[in-house]
Each structure stands twice: as structure tokens, then as C-alpha cells.
Amino acid sequence: MHVAVLGMGRMGRALAERLLARDFTVTVWNRTPGRAGEVTALGATEAADPAEAARDTEAVLISLADDAAVREVMTRLAGIEGPIFADMSTVSPDTSRALGEAAPGGRFVAAPIIGGPAAVVEGNAFTLVGGDRELVDDLRPIWTEAFAAYRYCGTDPGDAVVFKLLNNYLLMSSVAVLGEVVATGLAAGVDDLLLRDFLLGWPTVPPAAHNRIDDILSGDHRGWFTTTLGAKDVRLAVEVARAAGVDPPIARLVERRYEEAAELGWADADIGAVVELLRSRRHAVRDEGR
């Protein structure tokens, strides 16, 4: 199966690498040249623009940072007939529905990914798929070969995105609270190794947050999911809630925590860097008391 992957961020590169490992023919494109070297070395072909990448493919997989980028790239794909377009980015439900209307021939599905780049490469991630069932079934080789599992979320592509945003909000809130727990425990003088063991064993700490415990305790925050992206995803979840008549106060607080972390110099750091808000303020309080 010949597939195009548009967007060579960490997730796009991981997706291309996984598809190549499963014997797909892969063409890639990235807005900024020079980021596809890892996957071209594995056998991918790099195109000069998204339309060139999409030609003569059976599927076009889009993995970009935000709504504006996805909308802009879709306009550059106008007139490309044949492939099914699958957006795997985390965007708003309204954007996903608009992409469905803009896609050539209406051949569009939403397929946001649950799991990080490492999980994608290893085939341990899964995806939420929304759109016309026949189009979804046509892409079954991708869902079954690239992912551990996939879940069909209905004909509305926006619904798949809503589920993804709810999932990401749970992750962002868990990591933010975990940062507060770690900062409080260490400030209270508890043993850091014992705290780590407890956090990994306590049922109150969700498994999805386990891989960030070490980074929050003492890491350099070099992960892939930045505080900027974290704030964006929670903001989108808040927008979904408000559009449905719900005003979520906790979500608004969580969104602001990641915004503050980004503003204080952690914009490109992993979401575990939200703990630095507590550390910096603790030092500030101690300095004021001297």
C-alpha cells in the first residue's frame, strides 16, 4: 500500500517509520525541509510539496501541530483525486468536520492517535477513527498493521476528535496534579526513591502518567509532548465543553498551568516541566522570607 505522511514532527516520523517497517511504500513531506532524513534513510521518499507527496497514493496521513496548519495543508491538496485523507493530528472537532468537507471527493476520516511516538514505532499505540465506514474499512491495512488496535467512533469525524481531547485532558490534569504531589513530597523532606516507588504502585496514579514520574522527580523534560501542545489540547477540550453548555473550571486551571510553564521558558519542554512552576515559586517564597 502506498501512503503519504504529511508532517515530520516526532509523531509523523514515528508513523512513517512504523509503516516502513510493515512494508508500506511511504512518501513524506514536511513544511521545513531537512527533517525527514531518518525516514528517508529507512526507505521513504521525500516530496517537495504536499500535493506531490499525495499523488498516486492510496492514503494521505496528516500529522501536524495545530488546526491552522492542517487547514492550510488541506487547501494545498485540492484537486488530488484518489487517496483517502486521514487526519491524525489533535485538532478541534469543527476543524475535523471542515476538513471532511474540503477533502477532494469528501474522502476523509479522522484518526487521532492515542500513545506517543515510541508507542507508534513499536506498534503499541491505538487510534480512534471517525468518518464514513466504507472509507474507514478501506484503510484497514493501516489500522491493523500500524496500531495495536483501533476503535470506530461513528460517521462524524468530529466525534473521534472529541474522544481524543477528553483523553488528553485526563493526561494533562494527571500530570499537573502529579507535579504538585512530587513538589510537595520533596519539599516536605520525604525520600525521593521511596516516593517514586509509591507513585508507581499507588492505584491513584493513572498508568498513563507512569512514564513521566522519573522526569517530574528529577528529569530534564526532554520528552516529545511539549507544554505548548498540552495547553493547546486542554484549550480545545474547554472549547468543546463550552460549546456543549458546560463551563469546566478545573480544565481552565489546567490549561493555564501549561500556559504558565511555557511562558516561563518551558515552551519546548515535555509536559512534565509543569512541576517547575512549583519549584520556582517555592524558591521565590523562601527568598522572600529571608
GROMACS .gro file of C-alpha atoms in nm:
model
  290
    1MET     CA    1   0.000   0.000   0.000
    2HIS     CA    2   0.137   0.341  -0.097
    3VAL     CA    3   0.089   0.601   0.177
    4ALA     CA    4   0.188   0.966   0.213
    5VAL     CA    5   0.270   1.105   0.557
    6LEU     CA    6   0.247   1.484   0.578
    7GLY     CA    7   0.431   1.634   0.874
    8MET     CA    8   0.766   1.520   1.004
    9GLY     CA    9   0.734   1.612   1.367
   10ARG     CA   10   0.805   1.336   1.616
   11MET     CA   11   0.468   1.171   1.563
   12GLY     CA   12   0.480   1.194   1.184
   13ARG     CA   13   0.829   1.047   1.174
   14ALA     CA   14   0.725   0.766   1.409
   15LEU     CA   15   0.423   0.688   1.192
   16ALA     CA   16   0.633   0.678   0.875
   17GLU     CA   17   0.891   0.456   1.046
   18ARG     CA   18   0.624   0.213   1.162
   19LEU     CA   19   0.466   0.192   0.815
   20LEU     CA   20   0.804   0.132   0.652
   21ALA     CA   21   0.873  -0.147   0.899
   22ARG     CA   22   0.543  -0.308   0.792
   23ASP     CA   23   0.640  -0.294   0.422
   24PHE     CA   24   0.428   0.004   0.316
   25THR     CA   25   0.557   0.232   0.040
   26VAL     CA   26   0.589   0.572   0.207
   27THR     CA   27   0.626   0.923   0.066
   28VAL     CA   28   0.678   1.204   0.317
   29TRP     CA   29   0.663   1.581   0.322
   30ASN     CA   30   0.741   1.844   0.581
   31ARG     CA   31   0.689   2.220   0.574
   32THR     CA   32   1.051   2.275   0.679
   33PRO     CA   33   1.292   2.069   0.465
   34GLY     CA   34   1.558   1.857   0.629
   35ARG     CA   35   1.355   1.681   0.898
   36ALA     CA   36   1.286   1.362   0.704
   37GLY     CA   37   1.640   1.226   0.698
   38GLU     CA   38   1.571   0.950   0.948
   39VAL     CA   39   1.283   0.806   0.748
   40THR     CA   40   1.436   0.854   0.403
   41ALA     CA   41   1.733   0.654   0.530
   42LEU     CA   42   1.484   0.376   0.603
   43GLY     CA   43   1.337   0.386   0.252
   44ALA     CA   44   1.084   0.670   0.241
   45THR     CA   45   1.074   0.914  -0.050
   46GLU     CA   46   1.062   1.285   0.031
   47ALA     CA   47   0.839   1.514  -0.178
   48ALA     CA   48   0.881   1.886  -0.234
   49ASP     CA   49   0.518   1.975  -0.154
   50PRO     CA   50   0.210   1.802  -0.010
   51ALA     CA   51   0.036   1.766  -0.347
   52GLU     CA   52   0.339   1.589  -0.490
   53ALA     CA   53   0.351   1.360  -0.188
   54ALA     CA   54  -0.019   1.274  -0.223
   55ARG     CA   55  -0.020   1.187  -0.594
   56ASP     CA   56  -0.055   0.818  -0.681
   57THR     CA   57  -0.108   0.717  -0.317
   58GLU     CA   58  -0.395   0.524  -0.164
   59ALA     CA   59  -0.393   0.717   0.163
   60VAL     CA   60  -0.267   1.054   0.284
   61LEU     CA   61  -0.197   1.066   0.658
   62ILE     CA   62  -0.172   1.415   0.808
   63SER     CA   63   0.018   1.471   1.132
   64LEU     CA   64   0.058   1.841   1.207
   65ALA     CA   65   0.077   2.062   1.514
   66ASP     CA   66  -0.250   2.254   1.511
   67ASP     CA   67  -0.572   2.348   1.336
   68ALA     CA   68  -0.425   2.625   1.125
   69ALA     CA   69  -0.151   2.402   0.985
   70VAL     CA   70  -0.393   2.121   0.900
   71ARG     CA   71  -0.642   2.355   0.731
   72GLU     CA   72  -0.366   2.521   0.527
   73VAL     CA   73  -0.223   2.192   0.406
   74MET     CA   74  -0.566   2.061   0.309
   75THR     CA   75  -0.615   2.362   0.079
   76ARG     CA   76  -0.292   2.265  -0.097
   77LEU     CA   77  -0.434   1.919  -0.163
   78ALA     CA   78  -0.731   2.045  -0.365
   79GLY     CA   79  -0.761   1.856  -0.692
   80ILE     CA   80  -0.579   1.545  -0.572
   81GLU     CA   81  -0.824   1.270  -0.658
   82GLY     CA   82  -0.797   0.910  -0.547
   83PRO     CA   83  -0.648   0.881  -0.200
   84ILE     CA   84  -0.835   0.880   0.128
   85PHE     CA   85  -0.725   1.163   0.357
   86ALA     CA   86  -0.683   1.075   0.724
   87ASP     CA   87  -0.604   1.347   0.975
   88MET     CA   88  -0.416   1.205   1.270
   89SER     CA   89  -0.350   1.543   1.433
   90THR     CA   90  -0.515   1.670   1.750
   91VAL     CA   91  -0.746   1.948   1.634
   92SER     CA   92  -1.091   2.081   1.715
   93PRO     CA   93  -1.399   1.883   1.614
   94ASP     CA   94  -1.510   2.173   1.394
   95THR     CA   95  -1.180   2.166   1.209
   96SER     CA   96  -1.212   1.793   1.157
   97ARG     CA   97  -1.560   1.836   1.011
   98ALA     CA   98  -1.439   2.121   0.788
   99LEU     CA   99  -1.157   1.902   0.660
  100GLY     CA  100  -1.414   1.640   0.566
  101GLU     CA  101  -1.598   1.896   0.359
  102ALA     CA  102  -1.277   2.029   0.199
  103ALA     CA  103  -1.117   1.693   0.118
  104PRO     CA  104  -1.129   1.605  -0.252
  105GLY     CA  105  -1.433   1.387  -0.311
  106GLY     CA  106  -1.516   1.403   0.060
  107ARG     CA  107  -1.276   1.111   0.107
  108PHE     CA  108  -1.180   1.194   0.463
  109VAL     CA  109  -1.157   1.027   0.803
  110ALA     CA  110  -1.031   1.150   1.137
  111ALA     CA  111  -0.787   0.916   1.308
  112PRO     CA  112  -0.623   1.080   1.614
  113ILE     CA  113  -0.362   0.863   1.784
  114ILE     CA  114  -0.359   0.753   2.147
  115GLY     CA  115   0.003   0.699   2.250
  116GLY     CA  116   0.338   0.866   2.200
  117PRO     CA  117   0.590   0.832   1.918
  118ALA     CA  118   0.776   0.543   2.083
  119ALA     CA  119   0.450   0.350   2.116
  120VAL     CA  120   0.372   0.419   1.749
  121VAL     CA  121   0.711   0.288   1.634
  122GLU     CA  122   0.667  -0.026   1.845
  123GLY     CA  123   0.309  -0.082   1.726
  124ASN     CA  124   0.167  -0.032   2.076
  125ALA     CA  125  -0.040   0.281   2.010
  126PHE     CA  126  -0.401   0.278   1.900
  127THR     CA  127  -0.621   0.512   1.706
  128LEU     CA  128  -0.974   0.649   1.722
  129VAL     CA  129  -1.135   0.656   1.379
  130GLY     CA  130  -1.435   0.858   1.265
  131GLY     CA  131  -1.596   0.903   0.924
  132ASP     CA  132  -1.771   0.707   0.653
  133ARG     CA  133  -1.747   0.339   0.748
  134GLU     CA  134  -1.659   0.230   0.395
  135LEU     CA  135  -1.363   0.470   0.385
  136VAL     CA  136  -1.252   0.351   0.728
  137ASP     CA  137  -1.267  -0.010   0.613
  138ASP     CA  138  -1.067   0.073   0.301
  139LEU     CA  139  -0.783   0.183   0.529
  140ARG     CA  140  -0.796  -0.128   0.748
  141PRO     CA  141  -0.441  -0.233   0.646
  142ILE     CA  142  -0.312   0.086   0.810
  143TRP     CA  143  -0.514   0.042   1.129
  144THR     CA  144  -0.420  -0.324   1.170
  145GLU     CA  145  -0.054  -0.303   1.069
  146ALA     CA  146   0.046   0.027   1.228
  147PHE     CA  147  -0.150   0.008   1.554
  148ALA     CA  148  -0.222  -0.235   1.834
  149ALA     CA  149  -0.594  -0.163   1.793
  150TYR     CA  150  -0.839   0.086   1.652
  151ARG     CA  151  -1.187   0.191   1.758
  152TYR     CA  152  -1.454   0.317   1.523
  153CYS     CA  153  -1.627   0.623   1.671
  154GLY     CA  154  -1.907   0.677   1.418
  155THR     CA  155  -1.969   0.861   1.095
  156ASP     CA  156  -1.898   1.208   1.238
  157PRO     CA  157  -1.520   1.262   1.224
  158GLY     CA  158  -1.554   1.526   1.496
  159ASP     CA  159  -1.662   1.263   1.747
  160ALA     CA  160  -1.329   1.080   1.718
  161VAL     CA  161  -1.155   1.408   1.795
  162VAL     CA  162  -1.378   1.474   2.097
  163PHE     CA  163  -1.274   1.139   2.244
  164LYS     CA  164  -0.908   1.223   2.181
  165LEU     CA  165  -0.939   1.563   2.350
  166LEU     CA  166  -1.109   1.408   2.654
  167ASN     CA  167  -0.826   1.155   2.677
  168ASN     CA  168  -0.561   1.425   2.653
  169TYR     CA  169  -0.734   1.641   2.913
  170LEU     CA  170  -0.723   1.348   3.155
  171LEU     CA  171  -0.350   1.309   3.087
  172MET     CA  172  -0.272   1.681   3.124
  173SER     CA  173  -0.464   1.707   3.451
  174SER     CA  174  -0.300   1.391   3.586
  175VAL     CA  175   0.050   1.518   3.510
  176ALA     CA  176  -0.026   1.861   3.657
  177VAL     CA  177  -0.151   1.705   3.983
  178LEU     CA  178   0.140   1.460   3.986
  179GLY     CA  179   0.377   1.757   3.965
  180GLU     CA  180   0.212   1.909   4.270
  181VAL     CA  181   0.236   1.580   4.459
  182VAL     CA  182   0.606   1.542   4.379
  183ALA     CA  183   0.689   1.903   4.461
  184THR     CA  184   0.501   1.879   4.792
  185GLY     CA  185   0.658   1.549   4.890
  186LEU     CA  186   1.013   1.658   4.817
  187ALA     CA  187   0.962   1.993   4.991
  188ALA     CA  188   0.836   1.802   5.295
  189GLY     CA  189   1.160   1.605   5.300
  190VAL     CA  190   1.041   1.256   5.206
  191ASP     CA  191   1.285   1.014   5.043
  192ASP     CA  192   1.269   1.061   4.666
  193LEU     CA  193   1.325   0.692   4.583
  194LEU     CA  194   1.054   0.584   4.824
  195LEU     CA  195   0.821   0.845   4.678
  196ARG     CA  196   0.895   0.710   4.331
  197ASP     CA  197   0.811   0.355   4.441
  198PHE     CA  198   0.486   0.467   4.597
  199LEU     CA  199   0.381   0.666   4.289
  200LEU     CA  200   0.446   0.368   4.062
  201GLY     CA  201   0.246   0.140   4.293
  202TRP     CA  202  -0.042   0.356   4.409
  203PRO     CA  203  -0.367   0.284   4.219
  204THR     CA  204  -0.448   0.654   4.244
  205VAL     CA  205  -0.174   0.734   3.991
  206PRO     CA  206  -0.303   0.653   3.640
  207PRO     CA  207  -0.082   0.419   3.435
  208ALA     CA  208  -0.058   0.675   3.155
  209ALA     CA  209   0.133   0.905   3.390
  210HIS     CA  210   0.386   0.641   3.500
  211ASN     CA  211   0.630   0.720   3.220
  212ARG     CA  212   0.662   1.078   3.347
  213ILE     CA  213   0.728   1.010   3.713
  214ASP     CA  214   1.108   0.999   3.676
  215ASP     CA  215   1.109   1.315   3.466
  216ILE     CA  216   0.894   1.504   3.715
  217LEU     CA  217   1.114   1.388   4.004
  218SER     CA  218   1.450   1.481   3.855
  219GLY     CA  219   1.442   1.480   3.477
  220ASP     CA  220   1.543   1.729   3.211
  221HIS     CA  221   1.197   1.739   3.048
  222ARG     CA  222   1.322   1.629   2.707
  223GLY     CA  223   1.009   1.437   2.616
  224TRP     CA  224   0.811   1.492   2.300
  225PHE     CA  225   0.476   1.633   2.422
  226THR     CA  226   0.552   1.999   2.494
  227THR     CA  227   0.381   2.225   2.744
  228THR     CA  228   0.269   2.437   2.448
  229LEU     CA  229   0.090   2.140   2.294
  230GLY     CA  230  -0.050   2.043   2.631
  231ALA     CA  231  -0.204   2.387   2.677
  232LYS     CA  232  -0.344   2.373   2.324
  233ASP     CA  233  -0.511   2.037   2.377
  234VAL     CA  234  -0.672   2.138   2.705
  235ARG     CA  235  -0.790   2.463   2.546
  236LEU     CA  236  -0.960   2.261   2.272
  237ALA     CA  237  -1.124   2.041   2.535
  238VAL     CA  238  -1.251   2.352   2.712
  239GLU     CA  239  -1.393   2.480   2.383
  240VAL     CA  240  -1.576   2.151   2.331
  241ALA     CA  241  -1.723   2.174   2.681
  242ARG     CA  242  -1.834   2.534   2.641
  243ALA     CA  243  -1.990   2.465   2.301
  244ALA     CA  244  -2.196   2.193   2.474
  245GLY     CA  245  -2.305   2.429   2.752
  246VAL     CA  246  -2.055   2.312   3.016
  247ASP     CA  247  -1.811   2.551   3.184
  248PRO     CA  248  -1.527   2.331   3.321
  249PRO     CA  249  -1.339   2.527   3.591
  250ILE     CA  250  -1.075   2.263   3.657
  251ALA     CA  251  -0.991   2.232   3.287
  252ARG     CA  252  -0.944   2.608   3.265
  253LEU     CA  253  -0.699   2.593   3.558
  254VAL     CA  254  -0.507   2.305   3.400
  255GLU     CA  255  -0.486   2.492   3.070
  256ARG     CA  256  -0.343   2.795   3.248
  257ARG     CA  257  -0.080   2.585   3.429
  258TYR     CA  258   0.067   2.468   3.099
  259GLU     CA  259   0.047   2.817   2.955
  260GLU     CA  260   0.242   2.949   3.255
  261ALA     CA  261   0.506   2.678   3.217
  262ALA     CA  262   0.550   2.773   2.852
  263GLU     CA  263   0.571   3.142   2.937
  264LEU     CA  264   0.842   3.075   3.198
  265GLY     CA  265   1.077   2.918   2.945
  266TRP     CA  266   0.948   2.562   2.921
  267ALA     CA  267   0.757   2.604   2.594
  268ASP     CA  268   0.956   2.332   2.416
  269ALA     CA  269   0.990   2.105   2.718
  270ASP     CA  270   0.778   1.798   2.790
  271ILE     CA  271   0.458   1.841   2.989
  272GLY     CA  272   0.641   1.708   3.297
  273ALA     CA  273   0.801   2.053   3.315
  274VAL     CA  274   0.478   2.180   3.472
  275VAL     CA  275   0.641   2.078   3.803
  276GLU     CA  276   0.886   2.367   3.760
  277LEU     CA  277   0.607   2.613   3.842
  278LEU     CA  278   0.601   2.473   4.195
  279ARG     CA  279   0.978   2.460   4.229
  280SER     CA  280   1.033   2.816   4.110
  281ARG     CA  281   0.760   2.954   4.334
  282ARG     CA  282   0.885   2.761   4.636
  283HIS     CA  283   1.229   2.915   4.590
  284ALA     CA  284   1.071   3.258   4.547
  285VAL     CA  285   0.872   3.219   4.870
  286ARG     CA  286   1.183   3.107   5.060
  287ASP     CA  287   1.383   3.402   4.925
  288GLU     CA  288   1.109   3.646   5.031
  289GLY     CA  289   1.119   3.506   5.383
  290ARG     CA  290   1.490   3.578   5.430
   0.00000   0.00000   0.00000
